[in-house]
Amino acid sequence: MDFLSAGWLWMYIGGGLMLAEILMPGFVVFFFGLSAVTLGGLMLVLPEAFHLTLAWQLALFSLFSIVYLVTLRKYLKGIFLGDTEDTVSATDEFAGRMGEVRAAIGPGVPGRVVVGDAEWDAVAVDPVAVGTKVKILSRRNLTLTVEAV
């Protein structure tokens, strides 16, 4: 068995890409790795049917990548990454806490608020000037909703 054949090279590339997904956010590189492993596996299992030129190998790799991204990404992302929908919480640990505005908040213009020793993005219904004390009403992901006190 020739471990430097095109099939094995695709398997190595695919394995490397799948491992690289651990270091990169987004859950996309995994599917390129899966495509490379699929192509490599087909070339190893069915060498007569998949004795392809490099151009055909790249075309099949692209096709597999698109098919996997379109069909599997949303499903597998939910399994591996969990539910990542927006979270809105009025009863979280921040509600009711006090902070101070570091960057002015305007209508439709987010600003920055310091709570404890951390700085957060913040929005408010009414404009709030720098240095104003604010009360946190709720949190939506990494953005706080505040009101001046």
Short mmCIF file of C-alpha atoms in Angstrom, two decimals:
data_model
loop_
_atom_site.label_atom_id
_atom_site.label_comp_id
_atom_site.label_asym_id
_atom_site.label_seq_id
_atom_site.Cartn_x
_atom_site.Cartn_y
_atom_site.Cartn_z
CA MET A 1 0.00 0.00 0.00
CA ASP A 2 1.48 3.31 -1.12
CA PHE A 3 1.05 5.85 1.70
CA LEU A 4 1.96 8.72 -0.63
CA SER A 5 -0.76 8.03 -3.20
CA ALA A 6 -3.26 10.75 -4.01
CA GLY A 7 -5.92 9.02 -1.90
CA TRP A 8 -3.72 9.00 1.19
CA LEU A 9 -2.65 12.61 0.60
CA TRP A 10 -6.31 13.67 0.56
CA MET A 11 -6.85 11.70 3.78
CA TYR A 12 -3.90 13.47 5.45
CA ILE A 13 -5.10 16.88 4.26
CA GLY A 14 -8.63 16.12 5.47
CA GLY A 15 -7.43 14.97 8.87
CA GLY A 16 -5.30 18.09 9.22
CA LEU A 17 -8.21 20.36 8.32
CA MET A 18 -10.53 18.60 10.74
CA LEU A 19 -7.96 19.02 13.52
CA ALA A 20 -7.46 22.67 12.54
CA GLU A 21 -11.16 23.27 13.24
CA ILE A 22 -10.34 22.95 16.94
CA LEU A 23 -8.27 26.14 16.68
CA MET A 24 -10.66 28.14 14.49
CA PRO A 25 -14.15 29.44 15.19
CA GLY A 26 -17.02 29.11 12.77
CA PHE A 27 -17.34 25.38 12.15
CA VAL A 28 -16.51 25.62 8.42
CA VAL A 29 -13.01 24.16 8.06
CA PHE A 30 -14.33 20.83 9.38
CA PHE A 31 -16.42 20.37 6.22
CA PHE A 32 -13.45 20.99 3.93
CA GLY A 33 -11.65 18.30 5.92
CA LEU A 34 -14.63 15.97 5.63
CA SER A 35 -14.68 16.57 1.87
CA ALA A 36 -10.98 15.74 1.57
CA VAL A 37 -11.43 12.56 3.65
CA THR A 38 -14.41 11.55 1.49
CA LEU A 39 -12.45 12.05 -1.72
CA GLY A 40 -9.40 10.26 -0.32
CA GLY A 41 -11.52 7.37 0.90
CA LEU A 42 -13.20 6.97 -2.49
CA MET A 43 -9.82 7.05 -4.23
CA LEU A 44 -8.47 4.35 -1.89
CA VAL A 45 -11.53 2.07 -1.90
CA LEU A 46 -12.32 2.38 -5.62
CA PRO A 47 -8.96 3.15 -7.26
CA GLU A 48 -10.09 2.12 -10.76
CA ALA A 49 -13.17 4.34 -10.67
CA PHE A 50 -11.39 7.28 -9.03
CA HIS A 51 -8.09 7.40 -10.92
CA LEU A 52 -8.51 11.13 -11.55
CA THR A 53 -6.43 14.04 -12.73
CA LEU A 54 -5.74 16.82 -10.26
CA ALA A 55 -8.36 19.02 -11.95
CA TRP A 56 -11.06 16.38 -11.41
CA GLN A 57 -9.91 15.81 -7.84
CA LEU A 58 -10.24 19.54 -7.10
CA ALA A 59 -13.64 19.66 -8.81
CA LEU A 60 -14.93 16.75 -6.70
CA PHE A 61 -13.40 18.25 -3.56
CA SER A 62 -15.24 21.52 -4.29
CA LEU A 63 -18.50 19.69 -4.98
CA PHE A 64 -18.27 17.64 -1.77
CA SER A 65 -17.41 20.79 0.21
CA ILE A 66 -20.44 22.69 -1.08
CA VAL A 67 -22.78 19.75 -0.52
CA TYR A 68 -21.50 19.18 3.03
CA LEU A 69 -21.62 22.88 3.93
CA VAL A 70 -25.16 23.30 2.61
CA THR A 71 -26.62 20.07 3.98
CA LEU A 72 -24.75 19.29 7.20
CA ARG A 73 -23.40 22.53 8.71
CA LYS A 74 -26.59 23.74 10.39
CA TYR A 75 -27.43 20.29 11.73
CA LEU A 76 -23.95 19.46 13.06
CA LYS A 77 -23.35 22.97 14.40
CA GLY A 78 -26.36 22.50 16.68
CA ILE A 79 -24.95 19.20 17.93
CA PHE A 80 -21.33 20.25 18.47
CA LEU A 81 -21.75 23.89 19.47
CA GLY A 82 -25.11 23.73 21.19
CA ASP A 83 -27.90 26.28 20.94
CA THR A 84 -26.42 29.66 20.00
CA GLU A 85 -29.58 31.70 19.56
CA ASP A 86 -29.77 35.18 20.99
CA THR A 87 -30.43 35.17 24.68
CA VAL A 88 -32.37 37.91 26.39
CA SER A 89 -32.53 37.80 30.14
CA ALA A 90 -34.07 40.29 32.52
CA THR A 91 -33.32 38.06 35.51
CA ASP A 92 -29.66 37.44 34.84
CA GLU A 93 -26.82 38.29 37.17
CA PHE A 94 -26.52 41.84 35.78
CA ALA A 95 -30.12 43.03 36.10
CA GLY A 96 -30.34 45.71 38.78
CA ARG A 97 -26.58 46.26 39.03
CA MET A 98 -25.09 49.70 38.64
CA GLY A 99 -22.49 50.87 36.15
CA GLU A 100 -20.92 54.00 34.70
CA VAL A 101 -20.99 55.17 31.08
CA ARG A 102 -17.54 55.30 29.42
CA ALA A 103 -18.71 56.08 25.86
CA ALA A 104 -21.90 58.08 25.29
CA ILE A 105 -25.05 56.16 24.46
CA GLY A 106 -27.48 57.68 21.98
CA PRO A 107 -30.75 56.57 20.42
CA GLY A 108 -29.74 53.75 18.11
CA VAL A 109 -26.05 54.33 18.92
CA PRO A 110 -24.51 51.84 21.34
CA GLY A 111 -22.01 53.07 23.90
CA ARG A 112 -19.79 51.49 26.55
CA VAL A 113 -20.52 50.90 30.24
CA VAL A 114 -18.21 49.78 33.04
CA VAL A 115 -19.71 47.24 35.44
CA GLY A 116 -17.32 46.10 38.14
CA ASP A 117 -13.98 45.90 36.35
CA ALA A 118 -15.37 44.89 32.95
CA GLU A 119 -16.45 47.12 30.08
CA TRP A 120 -19.57 46.20 28.08
CA ASP A 121 -21.44 47.43 25.01
CA ALA A 122 -24.64 49.13 26.10
CA VAL A 123 -27.84 50.52 24.61
CA ALA A 124 -30.52 52.77 26.09
CA VAL A 125 -33.83 54.27 25.04
CA ASP A 126 -32.75 57.79 26.03
CA PRO A 127 -29.33 59.39 25.43
CA VAL A 128 -26.87 58.92 28.31
CA ALA A 129 -23.72 61.05 28.69
CA VAL A 130 -20.24 59.89 29.66
CA GLY A 131 -19.79 59.59 33.44
CA THR A 132 -23.49 59.04 34.15
CA LYS A 133 -24.43 56.29 36.59
CA VAL A 134 -26.74 53.72 35.01
CA LYS A 135 -28.85 50.80 36.14
CA ILE A 136 -28.77 47.59 34.09
CA LEU A 137 -32.19 46.43 32.95
CA SER A 138 -31.26 43.35 30.93
CA ARG A 139 -28.58 41.65 28.87
CA ARG A 140 -28.79 40.42 25.26
CA ASN A 141 -25.71 38.32 24.51
CA LEU A 142 -22.84 40.77 25.18
CA THR A 143 -24.89 43.98 25.13
CA LEU A 144 -26.48 45.50 28.21
CA THR A 145 -29.68 47.54 28.19
CA VAL A 146 -29.37 50.39 30.69
CA GLU A 147 -31.16 53.47 32.00
CA ALA A 148 -29.77 56.56 33.69
CA VAL A 149 -30.31 56.90 37.44
#
